[in-house]
Amino acid sequence: MSAVNDIAIITRRQLLLLTRVPEVLIFSTIQPVMFVLLFRYVFGGSINTGQPGGYVQLLMPGIFVQTVAFTLAGTASGLAEDMKKGLIDRFRSLPISQSALVIGRTLGDSLLNIVVLAVMGIAGYVVGWRPSAGLGNVALGFLFLLLFGYALSWVGVLVGLSASDARVVQNVSFIVTFPLTFLSNAFAPTTGMPRALQYFAEWNPVSTMVAACRELFGLENQFGATAGSFPSEHPLTTSLIYMVVIMVIFIPLSLRKYRNYAD
Amino acid sequence: MKSVIAENLVKTYDKGRVRALDDLSLDVEEGTVLSVLGPNGAGKTTTVRILSTLMRPDSGNAQVAGIDVIKNPEKVREVIGLSGQYAAVDEILTGYDNLVMFGELYHLGKKQSVLRANELLERFSLTEAAKRPIKTYSGGMRRRLDLAASLIVKPKVLFLDEPTTGLDPRGRQEMWGVIQELVKGGVTLLLTTQYLEEADQLADEIAVIDTGKVIARGTSDALKKQVGGERLEVVVEQTHVAKTIEIVAAVSGNKAALDEGLRLISAPVSTGSAALFEVLKALDSAGIHALDVGLKRPSLDDVFLSLTGHAAEEKKVEVAEKKRGRK
């Protein structure tokens, strides 16, 4: 059980860091809140969704998914930072479970996601987001989001440990994550995209996640899903498969990378 | 009994292109201090990383406190302390937080961790700064805290990788004091340094390494002898230089060297103070007043120069020791 104990200590360290530098939390939430306001009031007025409650009902799941997708960058840059300071060497020289540091890091980043999602939810509510599904399904939706963030966090571990320079990590993760969240159904229907992009967007895990959340939050129209493709017909199943696949691939890869990272 | 044994360690980077360790062997007697001395890129950090289980060698064996480093790294981690080149502590957290966290990671339990943290803070004169974030600490304070973190469970073997690199002279003096105290407590210490003076000050034995190999080893005195004995040095007025060269050469029985800028004439001697007396007498009868006369024992700089053909701190060849984790 000492591994569990080690992981708990590392996770707590992460939370302690968070309370000592509240800026991290503030900036993690400011950006998505800004997106909510921009899309809601700048674009929202001119997009006719045919949806009761308007654009904001479709927008919020998109913003939620985009927010948790950035966990990848958060985990990666956090680990790269630890590495730069030599902290990873210290942890690896301690008689603790060798995976505790990375597992604790991914859990800590997920706990941060809980806080950020709560703030986002409140912000959404303020600007008119009202999920029509029951409490159970809404909660399930948020659980889905956390799980997605957790899976991506493991990709972040590999990115962070592979990076040669901590400063590069944040930029690289951003360059990858940003287009992925936009080449999706998160903010606009995919039906307006060129054929190739549309195809890409439909299979994009961000799209399936957004569609899955919309479904769980009680929206019928999934906004841009072209009937026929498997992911758009079964967003929940596809998202789940994606998450499992990501974790099955990246958890062992990341742990191996961590164990051998000095060799 | 040997507390640290490294046998024929080989480690290459960049798919064999860079040979960081090239058949390196060394050992440390229990309760003594070995200083691994060498320039940047000689393989000091790689050696420490292998012995402290952070890295596996391509070939060779290593034991720490009788435990095989390659086969049983988990067991080794229980008996070692490591303090690396950079203070590996959380900058944002306080000194106290850091030590308590490491204590808990050593499975001391909350109460013991707090006790031990306070004890170490006291011992390293950090009690006043205990509740301040590390980022407000001076370089010397950070290093002391980092050292404290490596002592939480009273390790049998302690590895210090360049403990004073980057510190100002005062920080270095403080750190030396702290390390000397530790050594009195009986810990076995392997310390790397590129400062010759540091090795001289702290170590029982010195292993000089260059390009991944131990090129000489012994006590500071033995190494100095290996380079040759003492040198007789005389400084005179410009007008007497030529005559003095003759006298010094005669006394020494060797060719005398001249440093023109300093007007310093020197030559190796084997008779110690007798040579000193002889040269003074000869100078006196030649009517030459010496500005300075002395016997100089070789410094570790001389040792390094004569062993490697280059000075220790001038060598700036950047061998690609894994850059990871360093600025």
PDB file of N, CA, C and O in Angstrom, chain A residues 197-238:
ATOM      1  N   LEU A 197     -11.583  18.048 -44.516  1.00  0.00           N
ATOM      2  CA  LEU A 197     -11.583  18.521 -43.126  1.00  0.00           C
ATOM      3  C   LEU A 197     -12.767  17.947 -42.364  1.00  0.00           C
ATOM      4  O   LEU A 197     -12.658  17.566 -41.200  1.00  0.00           O
ATOM      5  N   GLN A 198     -13.876  17.894 -43.065  1.00  0.00           N
ATOM      6  CA  GLN A 198     -15.099  17.391 -42.441  1.00  0.00           C
ATOM      7  C   GLN A 198     -14.894  15.942 -41.984  1.00  0.00           C
ATOM      8  O   GLN A 198     -15.262  15.565 -40.877  1.00  0.00           O
ATOM      9  N   TYR A 199     -14.247  15.190 -42.856  1.00  0.00           N
ATOM     10  CA  TYR A 199     -13.950  13.797 -42.558  1.00  0.00           C
ATOM     11  C   TYR A 199     -13.060  13.712 -41.314  1.00  0.00           C
ATOM     12  O   TYR A 199     -13.326  12.976 -40.366  1.00  0.00           O
ATOM     13  N   PHE A 200     -12.019  14.545 -41.339  1.00  0.00           N
ATOM     14  CA  PHE A 200     -11.096  14.591 -40.197  1.00  0.00           C
ATOM     15  C   PHE A 200     -11.838  14.989 -38.920  1.00  0.00           C
ATOM     16  O   PHE A 200     -11.707  14.369 -37.864  1.00  0.00           O
ATOM     17  N   ALA A 201     -12.632  16.034 -39.026  1.00  0.00           N
ATOM     18  CA  ALA A 201     -13.338  16.571 -37.860  1.00  0.00           C
ATOM     19  C   ALA A 201     -14.285  15.552 -37.250  1.00  0.00           C
ATOM     20  O   ALA A 201     -14.449  15.490 -36.033  1.00  0.00           O
ATOM     21  N   GLU A 202     -14.896  14.748 -38.101  1.00  0.00           N
ATOM     22  CA  GLU A 202     -15.847  13.772 -37.560  1.00  0.00           C
ATOM     23  C   GLU A 202     -15.160  12.686 -36.740  1.00  0.00           C
ATOM     24  O   GLU A 202     -15.723  12.183 -35.772  1.00  0.00           O
ATOM     25  N   TRP A 203     -13.963  12.336 -37.181  1.00  0.00           N
ATOM     26  CA  TRP A 203     -13.235  11.300 -36.447  1.00  0.00           C
ATOM     27  C   TRP A 203     -12.379  11.853 -35.322  1.00  0.00           C
ATOM     28  O   TRP A 203     -11.822  11.112 -34.524  1.00  0.00           O
ATOM     29  N   ASN A 204     -12.263  13.152 -35.283  1.00  0.00           N
ATOM     30  CA  ASN A 204     -11.471  13.803 -34.235  1.00  0.00           C
ATOM     31  C   ASN A 204     -12.061  13.485 -32.852  1.00  0.00           C
ATOM     32  O   ASN A 204     -13.247  13.700 -32.623  1.00  0.00           O
ATOM     33  N   PRO A 205     -11.239  12.973 -31.936  1.00  0.00           N
ATOM     34  CA  PRO A 205     -11.761  12.640 -30.598  1.00  0.00           C
ATOM     35  C   PRO A 205     -12.424  13.831 -29.918  1.00  0.00           C
ATOM     36  O   PRO A 205     -13.342  13.662 -29.129  1.00  0.00           O
ATOM     37  N   VAL A 206     -11.963  15.032 -30.244  1.00  0.00           N
ATOM     38  CA  VAL A 206     -12.599  16.218 -29.651  1.00  0.00           C
ATOM     39  C   VAL A 206     -14.062  16.275 -30.064  1.00  0.00           C
ATOM     40  O   VAL A 206     -14.951  16.511 -29.237  1.00  0.00           O
ATOM     41  N   SER A 207     -14.323  16.014 -31.340  1.00  0.00           N
ATOM     42  CA  SER A 207     -15.711  16.041 -31.828  1.00  0.00           C
ATOM     43  C   SER A 207     -16.561  14.986 -31.148  1.00  0.00           C
ATOM     44  O   SER A 207     -17.690  15.256 -30.726  1.00  0.00           O
ATOM     45  N   THR A 208     -16.020  13.775 -31.052  1.00  0.00           N
ATOM     46  CA  THR A 208     -16.836  12.708 -30.458  1.00  0.00           C
ATOM     47  C   THR A 208     -17.099  13.027 -28.987  1.00  0.00           C
ATOM     48  O   THR A 208     -18.195  12.789 -28.484  1.00  0.00           O
ATOM     49  N   MET A 209     -16.090  13.618 -28.323  1.00  0.00           N
ATOM     50  CA  MET A 209     -16.279  14.011 -26.921  1.00  0.00           C
ATOM     51  C   MET A 209     -17.350  15.094 -26.795  1.00  0.00           C
ATOM     52  O   MET A 209     -18.215  15.039 -25.928  1.00  0.00           O
ATOM     53  N   VAL A 210     -17.268  16.082 -27.686  1.00  0.00           N
ATOM     54  CA  VAL A 210     -18.242  17.176 -27.640  1.00  0.00           C
ATOM     55  C   VAL A 210     -19.638  16.623 -27.892  1.00  0.00           C
ATOM     56  O   VAL A 210     -20.594  16.927 -27.154  1.00  0.00           O
ATOM     57  N   ALA A 211     -19.745  15.773 -28.914  1.00  0.00           N
ATOM     58  CA  ALA A 211     -21.049  15.203 -29.232  1.00  0.00           C
ATOM     59  C   ALA A 211     -21.572  14.355 -28.072  1.00  0.00           C
ATOM     60  O   ALA A 211     -22.757  14.400 -27.712  1.00  0.00           O
ATOM     61  N   ALA A 212     -20.652  13.598 -27.455  1.00  0.00           N
ATOM     62  CA  ALA A 212     -21.055  12.751 -26.325  1.00  0.00           C
ATOM     63  C   ALA A 212     -21.577  13.606 -25.174  1.00  0.00           C
ATOM     64  O   ALA A 212     -22.596  13.282 -24.551  1.00  0.00           O
ATOM     65  N   CYS A 213     -20.877  14.701 -24.879  1.00  0.00           N
ATOM     66  CA  CYS A 213     -21.314  15.565 -23.786  1.00  0.00           C
ATOM     67  C   CYS A 213     -22.650  16.210 -24.109  1.00  0.00           C
ATOM     68  O   CYS A 213     -23.526  16.323 -23.256  1.00  0.00           O
ATOM     69  N   ARG A 214     -22.792  16.649 -25.356  1.00  0.00           N
ATOM     70  CA  ARG A 214     -24.072  17.258 -25.738  1.00  0.00           C
ATOM     71  C   ARG A 214     -25.202  16.258 -25.509  1.00  0.00           C
ATOM     72  O   ARG A 214     -26.254  16.612 -24.984  1.00  0.00           O
ATOM     73  N   GLU A 215     -24.938  15.011 -25.887  1.00  0.00           N
ATOM     74  CA  GLU A 215     -25.956  13.981 -25.706  1.00  0.00           C
ATOM     75  C   GLU A 215     -26.267  13.830 -24.215  1.00  0.00           C
ATOM     76  O   GLU A 215     -27.426  13.818 -23.815  1.00  0.00           O
ATOM     77  N   LEU A 216     -25.218  13.744 -23.404  1.00  0.00           N
ATOM     78  CA  LEU A 216     -25.433  13.537 -21.963  1.00  0.00           C
ATOM     79  C   LEU A 216     -26.103  14.743 -21.318  1.00  0.00           C
ATOM     80  O   LEU A 216     -26.823  14.610 -20.337  1.00  0.00           O
ATOM     81  N   PHE A 217     -25.828  15.939 -21.866  1.00  0.00           N
ATOM     82  CA  PHE A 217     -26.464  17.137 -21.293  1.00  0.00           C
ATOM     83  C   PHE A 217     -27.879  17.356 -21.829  1.00  0.00           C
ATOM     84  O   PHE A 217     -28.522  18.338 -21.478  1.00  0.00           O
ATOM     85  N   GLY A 218     -28.322  16.467 -22.721  1.00  0.00           N
ATOM     86  CA  GLY A 218     -29.725  16.485 -23.120  1.00  0.00           C
ATOM     87  C   GLY A 218     -30.031  17.183 -24.427  1.00  0.00           C
ATOM     88  O   GLY A 218     -31.169  17.577 -24.686  1.00  0.00           O
ATOM     89  N   LEU A 219     -29.012  17.385 -25.315  1.00  0.00           N
ATOM     90  CA  LEU A 219     -29.282  17.999 -26.609  1.00  0.00           C
ATOM     91  C   LEU A 219     -29.589  16.919 -27.631  1.00  0.00           C
ATOM     92  O   LEU A 219     -28.926  15.883 -27.677  1.00  0.00           O
ATOM     93  N   GLU A 220     -30.597  17.170 -28.477  1.00  0.00           N
ATOM     94  CA  GLU A 220     -30.909  16.158 -29.474  1.00  0.00           C
ATOM     95  C   GLU A 220     -30.088  16.367 -30.735  1.00  0.00           C
ATOM     96  O   GLU A 220     -29.452  15.454 -31.233  1.00  0.00           O
ATOM     97  N   ASN A 221     -30.102  17.596 -31.208  1.00  0.00           N
ATOM     98  CA  ASN A 221     -29.323  17.899 -32.410  1.00  0.00           C
ATOM     99  C   ASN A 221     -27.851  17.958 -32.049  1.00  0.00           C
ATOM    100  O   ASN A 221     -27.445  18.744 -31.211  1.00  0.00           O
ATOM    101  N   GLN A 222     -27.058  17.097 -32.712  1.00  0.00           N
ATOM    102  CA  GLN A 222     -25.659  17.095 -32.314  1.00  0.00           C
ATOM    103  C   GLN A 222     -24.796  18.053 -33.108  1.00  0.00           C
ATOM    104  O   GLN A 222     -23.577  18.004 -33.048  1.00  0.00           O
ATOM    105  N   PHE A 223     -25.407  18.925 -33.822  1.00  0.00           N
ATOM    106  CA  PHE A 223     -24.726  20.063 -34.383  1.00  0.00           C
ATOM    107  C   PHE A 223     -23.590  19.668 -35.310  1.00  0.00           C
ATOM    108  O   PHE A 223     -22.430  19.646 -34.920  1.00  0.00           O
ATOM    109  N   GLY A 224     -23.918  19.300 -36.510  1.00  0.00           N
ATOM    110  CA  GLY A 224     -22.861  19.109 -37.484  1.00  0.00           C
ATOM    111  C   GLY A 224     -22.471  17.669 -37.709  1.00  0.00           C
ATOM    112  O   GLY A 224     -21.657  17.381 -38.566  1.00  0.00           O
ATOM    113  N   ALA A 225     -23.042  16.765 -36.942  1.00  0.00           N
ATOM    114  CA  ALA A 225     -22.725  15.369 -37.186  1.00  0.00           C
ATOM    115  C   ALA A 225     -23.354  14.979 -38.507  1.00  0.00           C
ATOM    116  O   ALA A 225     -24.549  15.096 -38.698  1.00  0.00           O
ATOM    117  N   THR A 226     -22.533  14.540 -39.439  1.00  0.00           N
ATOM    118  CA  THR A 226     -23.068  14.106 -40.708  1.00  0.00           C
ATOM    119  C   THR A 226     -23.551  12.675 -40.528  1.00  0.00           C
ATOM    120  O   THR A 226     -22.791  11.814 -40.130  1.00  0.00           O
ATOM    121  N   ALA A 227     -24.787  12.499 -40.784  1.00  0.00           N
ATOM    122  CA  ALA A 227     -25.352  11.164 -40.573  1.00  0.00           C
ATOM    123  C   ALA A 227     -24.562  10.148 -41.373  1.00  0.00           C
ATOM    124  O   ALA A 227     -24.143  10.407 -42.492  1.00  0.00           O
ATOM    125  N   GLY A 228     -24.333   9.020 -40.804  1.00  0.00           N
ATOM    126  CA  GLY A 228     -23.681   7.952 -41.556  1.00  0.00           C
ATOM    127  C   GLY A 228     -22.362   7.505 -40.978  1.00  0.00           C
ATOM    128  O   GLY A 228     -22.121   6.326 -40.865  1.00  0.00           O
ATOM    129  N   SER A 229     -21.489   8.433 -40.579  1.00  0.00           N
ATOM    130  CA  SER A 229     -20.186   7.987 -40.079  1.00  0.00           C
ATOM    131  C   SER A 229     -20.334   7.434 -38.668  1.00  0.00           C
ATOM    132  O   SER A 229     -21.154   7.914 -37.880  1.00  0.00           O
ATOM    133  N   PHE A 230     -19.551   6.434 -38.369  1.00  0.00           N
ATOM    134  CA  PHE A 230     -19.696   5.753 -37.082  1.00  0.00           C
ATOM    135  C   PHE A 230     -19.524   6.691 -35.885  1.00  0.00           C
ATOM    136  O   PHE A 230     -20.354   6.691 -34.978  1.00  0.00           O
ATOM    137  N   PRO A 231     -18.465   7.531 -35.869  1.00  0.00           N
ATOM    138  CA  PRO A 231     -18.295   8.389 -34.702  1.00  0.00           C
ATOM    139  C   PRO A 231     -19.473   9.333 -34.474  1.00  0.00           C
ATOM    140  O   PRO A 231     -19.849   9.601 -33.332  1.00  0.00           O
ATOM    141  N   SER A 232     -20.064   9.840 -35.566  1.00  0.00           N
ATOM    142  CA  SER A 232     -21.163  10.779 -35.356  1.00  0.00           C
ATOM    143  C   SER A 232     -22.443  10.076 -34.938  1.00  0.00           C
ATOM    144  O   SER A 232     -23.300  10.659 -34.283  1.00  0.00           O
ATOM    145  N   GLU A 233     -22.553   8.792 -35.296  1.00  0.00           N
ATOM    146  CA  GLU A 233     -23.724   8.032 -34.868  1.00  0.00           C
ATOM    147  C   GLU A 233     -23.583   7.563 -33.418  1.00  0.00           C
ATOM    148  O   GLU A 233     -24.556   7.470 -32.689  1.00  0.00           O
ATOM    149  N   HIS A 234     -22.370   7.230 -33.036  1.00  0.00           N
ATOM    150  CA  HIS A 234     -22.142   6.672 -31.700  1.00  0.00           C
ATOM    151  C   HIS A 234     -21.061   7.439 -30.944  1.00  0.00           C
ATOM    152  O   HIS A 234     -20.005   6.891 -30.643  1.00  0.00           O
ATOM    153  N   PRO A 235     -21.301   8.700 -30.652  1.00  0.00           N
ATOM    154  CA  PRO A 235     -20.227   9.502 -30.026  1.00  0.00           C
ATOM    155  C   PRO A 235     -19.786   8.970 -28.663  1.00  0.00           C
ATOM    156  O   PRO A 235     -18.604   8.989 -28.352  1.00  0.00           O
ATOM    157  N   LEU A 236     -20.714   8.473 -27.874  1.00  0.00           N
ATOM    158  CA  LEU A 236     -20.346   7.985 -26.540  1.00  0.00           C
ATOM    159  C   LEU A 236     -19.402   6.802 -26.625  1.00  0.00           C
ATOM    160  O   LEU A 236     -18.348   6.775 -25.994  1.00  0.00           O
ATOM    161  N   THR A 237     -19.811   5.823 -27.454  1.00  0.00           N
ATOM    162  CA  THR A 237     -18.992   4.622 -27.599  1.00  0.00           C
ATOM    163  C   THR A 237     -17.622   4.985 -28.168  1.00  0.00           C
ATOM    164  O   THR A 237     -16.590   4.541 -27.660  1.00  0.00           O
ATOM    165  N   THR A 238     -17.638   5.811 -29.227  1.00  0.00           N
ATOM    166  CA  THR A 238     -16.364   6.151 -29.861  1.00  0.00           C
ATOM    167  C   THR A 238     -15.437   6.862 -28.880  1.00  0.00           C
ATOM    168  O   THR A 238     -14.244   6.561 -28.805  1.00  0.00           O
TER     169      THR A 238
END
